[in-house]
mmCIF file of C-alpha atoms in Angstrom:
data_model
loop_
_atom_site.group_PDB
_atom_site.id
_atom_site.type_symbol
_atom_site.label_atom_id
_atom_site.label_comp_id
_atom_site.label_asym_id
_atom_site.label_seq_id
_atom_site.Cartn_x
_atom_site.Cartn_y
_atom_site.Cartn_z
ATOM 1 C CA MET A 19 115.364 4.346 27.783
ATOM 2 C CA LEU A 20 117.171 1.919 30.109
ATOM 3 C CA LYS A 21 118.605 -1.424 29.074
ATOM 4 C CA VAL A 22 120.315 -3.836 31.449
ATOM 5 C CA GLU A 23 122.033 -6.754 29.707
ATOM 6 C CA ASP A 24 123.230 -9.884 31.485
ATOM 7 C CA ILE A 25 124.684 -8.225 34.586
ATOM 8 C CA HIS A 26 126.520 -10.281 37.192
ATOM 9 C CA VAL A 27 127.313 -8.847 40.621
ATOM 10 C CA TYR A 28 129.436 -10.435 43.343
ATOM 11 C CA TYR A 29 129.882 -9.516 47.001
ATOM 12 C CA GLY A 30 133.170 -11.265 47.650
ATOM 13 C CA ALA A 31 132.484 -14.914 46.828
ATOM 14 C CA ILE A 32 128.702 -14.455 46.878
ATOM 15 C CA HIS A 33 127.121 -14.339 43.416
ATOM 16 C CA ALA A 34 124.295 -11.880 44.200
ATOM 17 C CA ILE A 35 123.015 -10.967 40.700
ATOM 18 C CA LYS A 36 123.079 -13.798 38.184
ATOM 19 C CA GLY A 37 122.764 -12.581 34.619
ATOM 20 C CA ILE A 38 119.852 -10.183 34.907
ATOM 21 C CA SER A 39 118.490 -8.404 31.829
ATOM 22 C CA LEU A 40 115.652 -5.889 31.821
ATOM 23 C CA GLU A 41 114.336 -2.887 29.910
ATOM 24 C CA VAL A 42 112.446 0.281 30.762
ATOM 25 C CA SER A 43 110.858 2.314 27.964
ATOM 26 C CA GLN A 44 110.241 6.033 28.153
ATOM 27 C CA GLY A 45 106.994 6.866 29.962
ATOM 28 C CA GLU A 46 106.655 3.524 31.726
ATOM 29 C CA ILE A 47 106.409 2.492 35.348
ATOM 30 C CA VAL A 48 108.268 -0.811 35.591
ATOM 31 C CA THR A 49 108.384 -2.661 38.907
ATOM 32 C CA LEU A 50 110.747 -5.263 40.331
ATOM 33 C CA ILE A 51 109.011 -7.427 42.909
ATOM 34 C CA GLY A 52 110.359 -10.237 45.026
ATOM 35 C CA ALA A 53 111.080 -11.332 48.573
ATOM 36 C CA ASN A 54 113.510 -9.576 50.864
ATOM 37 C CA GLY A 55 117.088 -10.442 49.879
ATOM 38 C CA ALA A 56 116.150 -11.400 46.295
ATOM 39 C CA GLY A 57 118.607 -8.842 44.883
ATOM 40 C CA LYS A 58 116.243 -6.010 43.928
ATOM 41 C CA THR A 59 118.212 -3.244 45.708
ATOM 42 C CA SER A 60 121.493 -4.603 44.312
ATOM 43 C CA ILE A 61 120.044 -4.242 40.800
ATOM 44 C CA LEU A 62 119.125 -0.573 41.421
ATOM 45 C CA ASN A 63 122.488 0.171 43.040
ATOM 46 C CA THR A 64 124.276 -1.348 40.036
ATOM 47 C CA ILE A 65 122.203 0.712 37.589
ATOM 48 C CA CYS A 66 122.949 3.947 39.448
ATOM 49 C CA GLY A 67 126.687 3.324 39.740
ATOM 50 C CA LEU A 68 126.979 2.467 43.443
ATOM 51 C CA ILE A 69 128.020 -1.120 42.643
ATOM 52 C CA LYS A 70 130.243 -2.136 39.733
ATOM 53 C CA PRO A 71 129.070 -5.287 37.953
ATOM 54 C CA LYS A 72 131.592 -8.055 37.282
ATOM 55 C CA SER A 73 130.198 -8.361 33.765
ATOM 56 C CA GLY A 74 127.270 -7.182 31.657
ATOM 57 C CA LYS A 75 126.218 -3.837 30.205
ATOM 58 C CA ILE A 76 123.859 -1.013 31.178
ATOM 59 C CA THR A 77 122.722 1.623 28.684
ATOM 60 C CA PHE A 78 120.686 4.760 29.406
ATOM 61 C CA GLU A 79 119.188 6.695 26.490
ATOM 62 C CA GLY A 80 121.461 4.776 24.128
ATOM 63 C CA LYS A 81 124.727 5.490 25.978
ATOM 64 C CA ASP A 82 126.759 2.908 27.891
ATOM 65 C CA ILE A 83 126.682 3.866 31.587
ATOM 66 C CA THR A 84 128.187 0.685 33.059
ATOM 67 C CA GLY A 85 130.315 1.756 36.022
ATOM 68 C CA VAL A 86 129.745 5.500 35.417
ATOM 69 C CA ALA A 87 129.908 7.512 38.685
ATOM 70 C CA THR A 88 126.588 8.193 40.416
ATOM 71 C CA GLN A 89 126.930 12.009 40.344
ATOM 72 C CA GLU A 90 127.522 11.874 36.586
ATOM 73 C CA LEU A 91 124.330 9.823 36.164
ATOM 74 C CA VAL A 92 122.357 12.432 38.134
ATOM 75 C CA LYS A 93 123.622 15.048 35.647
ATOM 76 C CA ARG A 94 122.390 12.831 32.819
ATOM 77 C CA GLY A 95 118.890 12.558 34.312
ATOM 78 C CA LEU A 96 118.956 9.329 36.327
ATOM 79 C CA THR A 97 118.246 9.650 40.064
ATOM 80 C CA GLN A 98 117.542 7.175 42.867
ATOM 81 C CA VAL A 99 115.416 7.523 46.005
ATOM 82 C CA PRO A 100 117.218 4.999 48.224
ATOM 83 C CA GLU A 101 115.716 2.448 50.568
ATOM 84 C CA GLY A 102 115.405 3.914 54.066
ATOM 85 C CA ARG A 103 115.113 7.425 52.549
ATOM 86 C CA ARG A 104 118.613 8.620 53.647
ATOM 87 C CA ILE A 105 117.574 12.185 54.309
ATOM 88 C CA PHE A 106 119.919 14.565 56.146
ATOM 89 C CA ALA A 107 118.277 14.300 59.576
ATOM 90 C CA ASN A 108 120.114 17.224 61.235
ATOM 91 C CA MET A 109 119.267 19.699 58.503
ATOM 92 C CA PRO A 110 115.945 21.483 57.940
ATOM 93 C CA VAL A 111 113.613 20.350 55.187
ATOM 94 C CA TYR A 112 114.437 23.260 52.851
ATOM 95 C CA GLU A 113 118.207 22.581 53.076
ATOM 96 C CA ASN A 114 117.623 18.930 52.146
ATOM 97 C CA LEU A 115 115.778 20.173 49.055
ATOM 98 C CA GLU A 116 118.523 22.690 48.222
ATOM 99 C CA LEU A 117 121.043 19.833 48.300
ATOM 100 C CA GLY A 118 118.858 17.947 45.816
ATOM 101 C CA GLY A 119 119.347 20.833 43.397
ATOM 102 C CA TYR A 120 123.111 21.121 43.941
ATOM 103 C CA LEU A 121 123.875 20.681 40.225
ATOM 104 C CA ASN A 122 121.948 23.825 39.354
ATOM 105 C CA LYS A 123 124.029 26.960 39.990
ATOM 106 C CA ASN A 124 121.098 29.276 39.246
ATOM 107 C CA LYS A 125 119.681 30.170 42.688
ATOM 108 C CA LYS A 126 116.450 31.575 41.264
ATOM 109 C CA GLU A 127 115.736 28.319 39.414
ATOM 110 C CA VAL A 128 116.526 26.259 42.538
ATOM 111 C CA ALA A 129 114.045 28.401 44.517
ATOM 112 C CA GLU A 130 111.407 27.841 41.808
ATOM 113 C CA ASP A 131 112.071 24.091 41.874
ATOM 114 C CA ILE A 132 111.666 24.035 45.673
ATOM 115 C CA GLU A 133 108.376 25.888 45.240
ATOM 116 C CA ARG A 134 107.236 23.167 42.802
ATOM 117 C CA VAL A 135 108.153 20.483 45.352
ATOM 118 C CA TYR A 136 106.145 22.337 48.017
ATOM 119 C CA ASN A 137 103.152 22.509 45.656
ATOM 120 C CA ARG A 138 103.369 18.750 45.150
ATOM 121 C CA PHE A 139 103.949 18.004 48.845
ATOM 122 C CA PRO A 140 102.141 20.748 50.851
ATOM 123 C CA ARG A 141 103.150 19.015 54.109
ATOM 124 C CA LEU A 142 106.794 19.853 53.348
ATOM 125 C CA ARG A 143 105.954 23.551 53.011
ATOM 126 C CA GLU A 144 104.383 23.446 56.497
ATOM 127 C CA ARG A 145 107.525 21.755 57.842
ATOM 128 C CA LYS A 146 110.168 23.590 55.793
ATOM 129 C CA ASN A 147 112.114 24.925 58.803
ATOM 130 C CA GLN A 148 111.797 21.720 60.795
ATOM 131 C CA LEU A 149 114.734 19.289 61.136
ATOM 132 C CA ALA A 150 114.206 16.466 58.670
ATOM 133 C CA GLY A 151 114.858 13.853 61.360
ATOM 134 C CA SER A 152 111.794 15.039 63.302
ATOM 135 C CA LEU A 153 109.397 14.320 60.407
ATOM 136 C CA SER A 154 107.098 11.300 60.391
ATOM 137 C CA GLY A 155 108.009 8.329 58.159
ATOM 138 C CA GLY A 156 105.575 9.429 55.463
ATOM 139 C CA GLU A 157 106.880 12.992 55.494
ATOM 140 C CA GLN A 158 110.457 11.725 55.276
ATOM 141 C CA GLN A 159 109.497 9.665 52.216
ATOM 142 C CA MET A 160 107.932 12.760 50.637
ATOM 143 C CA LEU A 161 111.130 14.688 51.394
ATOM 144 C CA ALA A 162 113.306 11.966 49.855
ATOM 145 C CA MET A 163 111.149 12.036 46.707
ATOM 146 C CA GLY A 164 111.084 15.847 46.645
ATOM 147 C CA ARG A 165 114.866 15.981 46.988
ATOM 148 C CA ALA A 166 115.243 13.555 44.058
ATOM 149 C CA LEU A 167 112.848 15.632 41.927
ATOM 150 C CA MET A 168 115.074 18.685 42.460
ATOM 151 C CA SER A 169 117.529 17.199 39.936
ATOM 152 C CA LYS A 170 114.694 16.970 37.333
ATOM 153 C CA PRO A 171 115.208 13.251 36.603
ATOM 154 C CA ARG A 172 113.935 11.709 33.415
ATOM 155 C CA LEU A 173 114.281 8.272 35.006
ATOM 156 C CA LEU A 174 113.538 7.912 38.724
ATOM 157 C CA LEU A 175 114.592 4.763 40.599
ATOM 158 C CA LEU A 176 112.480 4.203 43.718
ATOM 159 C CA ASP A 177 113.628 1.667 46.303
ATOM 160 C CA GLU A 178 110.900 0.431 48.698
ATOM 161 C CA PRO A 179 108.978 3.737 48.957
ATOM 162 C CA SER A 180 106.239 2.162 51.089
ATOM 163 C CA MET A 181 108.558 0.649 53.696
ATOM 164 C CA GLY A 182 107.417 1.326 57.266
ATOM 165 C CA LEU A 183 104.436 3.460 56.245
ATOM 166 C CA SER A 184 100.826 3.138 57.372
ATOM 167 C CA PRO A 185 98.339 1.786 54.760
ATOM 168 C CA ILE A 186 96.834 5.273 54.236
ATOM 169 C CA LEU A 187 100.257 6.832 53.575
ATOM 170 C CA VAL A 188 101.193 3.945 51.275
ATOM 171 C CA LYS A 189 98.136 4.846 49.174
ATOM 172 C CA ASP A 190 99.202 8.511 49.119
ATOM 173 C CA ILE A 191 102.783 7.713 48.077
ATOM 174 C CA PHE A 192 101.611 5.414 45.274
ATOM 175 C CA SER A 193 99.175 7.978 43.907
ATOM 176 C CA ILE A 194 102.048 10.520 43.885
ATOM 177 C CA ILE A 195 104.234 8.013 41.972
ATOM 178 C CA LYS A 196 101.442 7.533 39.434
ATOM 179 C CA GLU A 197 101.028 11.293 39.076
ATOM 180 C CA LEU A 198 104.769 11.843 38.546
ATOM 181 C CA ASN A 199 104.665 9.249 35.796
ATOM 182 C CA GLN A 200 101.642 10.853 34.124
ATOM 183 C CA GLN A 201 103.562 14.138 34.120
ATOM 184 C CA GLY A 202 106.427 12.590 32.178
ATOM 185 C CA THR A 203 108.852 10.907 34.604
ATOM 186 C CA THR A 204 109.775 7.326 33.758
ATOM 187 C CA ILE A 205 109.953 5.132 36.876
ATOM 188 C CA LEU A 206 111.708 1.926 37.886
ATOM 189 C CA LEU A 207 110.152 0.828 41.166
ATOM 190 C CA VAL A 208 111.447 -1.758 43.636
ATOM 191 C CA GLU A 209 108.725 -2.710 46.068
ATOM 192 C CA GLN A 210 107.841 -5.503 48.491
ATOM 193 C CA ASN A 211 104.178 -4.537 48.429
ATOM 194 C CA ALA A 212 103.643 -6.437 45.184
ATOM 195 C CA LYS A 213 99.922 -5.751 44.965
ATOM 196 C CA MET A 214 100.314 -1.967 45.166
ATOM 197 C CA ALA A 215 103.309 -1.955 42.822
ATOM 198 C CA LEU A 216 101.572 -4.042 40.155
ATOM 199 C CA SER A 217 98.387 -1.969 40.469
ATOM 200 C CA ILE A 218 100.198 1.182 39.211
ATOM 201 C CA ALA A 219 102.935 -0.333 36.992
ATOM 202 C CA HIS A 220 102.768 -1.033 33.262
ATOM 203 C CA ARG A 221 105.111 -4.029 33.423
ATOM 204 C CA GLY A 222 106.842 -6.067 36.075
ATOM 205 C CA TYR A 223 109.744 -8.430 36.696
ATOM 206 C CA VAL A 224 109.756 -11.018 39.482
ATOM 207 C CA VAL A 225 113.204 -11.432 41.060
ATOM 208 C CA GLU A 226 114.220 -14.528 43.032
ATOM 209 C CA THR A 227 117.733 -15.161 44.393
ATOM 210 C CA GLY A 228 119.409 -12.826 41.904
ATOM 211 C CA ARG A 229 117.524 -14.026 38.828
ATOM 212 C CA ILE A 230 114.445 -12.858 36.945
ATOM 213 C CA VAL A 231 111.982 -15.760 37.050
ATOM 214 C CA LEU A 232 108.927 -14.112 35.531
ATOM 215 C CA THR A 233 108.145 -11.024 33.493
ATOM 216 C CA GLY A 234 105.038 -9.598 31.881
ATOM 217 C CA MET A 235 102.391 -6.903 31.842
ATOM 218 C CA ALA A 236 101.544 -5.845 35.392
ATOM 219 C CA ALA A 237 97.882 -6.839 35.043
ATOM 220 C CA ASP A 238 98.890 -10.342 33.884
ATOM 221 C CA LEU A 239 101.308 -10.732 36.802
ATOM 222 C CA LEU A 240 98.549 -9.687 39.227
ATOM 223 C CA ASP A 241 96.455 -12.558 37.836
ATOM 224 C CA SER A 242 99.317 -15.065 37.700
ATOM 225 C CA PRO A 243 98.797 -18.050 40.052
ATOM 226 C CA GLU A 244 102.553 -18.175 40.881
ATOM 227 C CA VAL A 245 102.644 -14.476 41.780
ATOM 228 C CA LYS A 246 99.408 -14.722 43.764
ATOM 229 C CA LYS A 247 100.743 -17.672 45.710
ATOM 230 C CA ALA A 248 104.210 -16.253 46.398
ATOM 231 C CA TYR A 249 103.562 -12.515 46.838
ATOM 232 C CA LEU A 250 99.878 -11.679 47.080
ATOM 233 C CA GLY A 251 98.886 -14.077 49.829
ATOM 234 C CA GLY A 252 96.430 -16.110 47.781
#
């Protein structure tokens, strides 16, 4: 479904992404794990058109999308939930969701989609008229995911969904991610909580200083001595 081939990304003179290649097949959860600053977010931002690679190629569902504008990718079914959530803090919850469905000009369908989001995240229904900035961290993450689902993505890119959340909420968010996947959404997940990410993913890639240093089935990576030592605290 997604193929990234030998991409190189520079920030000025800094060579941030050094020839990364990866694949995501339809129906999978694939995770990128690695330390802070390893380049995981840069990879997602390059895939979704926010950063233009210096070289390399990205294909989505067989079509070259290298450098294609982000809003065009959303139309094609590829959506990102960014790190830090980036909700519209001064707008109520329901308006944030309406903005997520901006591509759909059919108001009735948008209302039905919002209803589906509320069914998935009942807390958002309770808070629908509340300003998004007044929500708790977990609720804001639910809103960011709900807003992304409004565009009916076939591939969802999630950047650090557990960041800043309590352990109980982390569990909730990960079970929602698993559920979304079981209902047909393919997921590429960037996550510092390697243990949680690998426990729900099918496959994983370990990123270090802009390179992929290890790849394999998630269960094998969970058992890998290098991964245990570097990321699982053991």
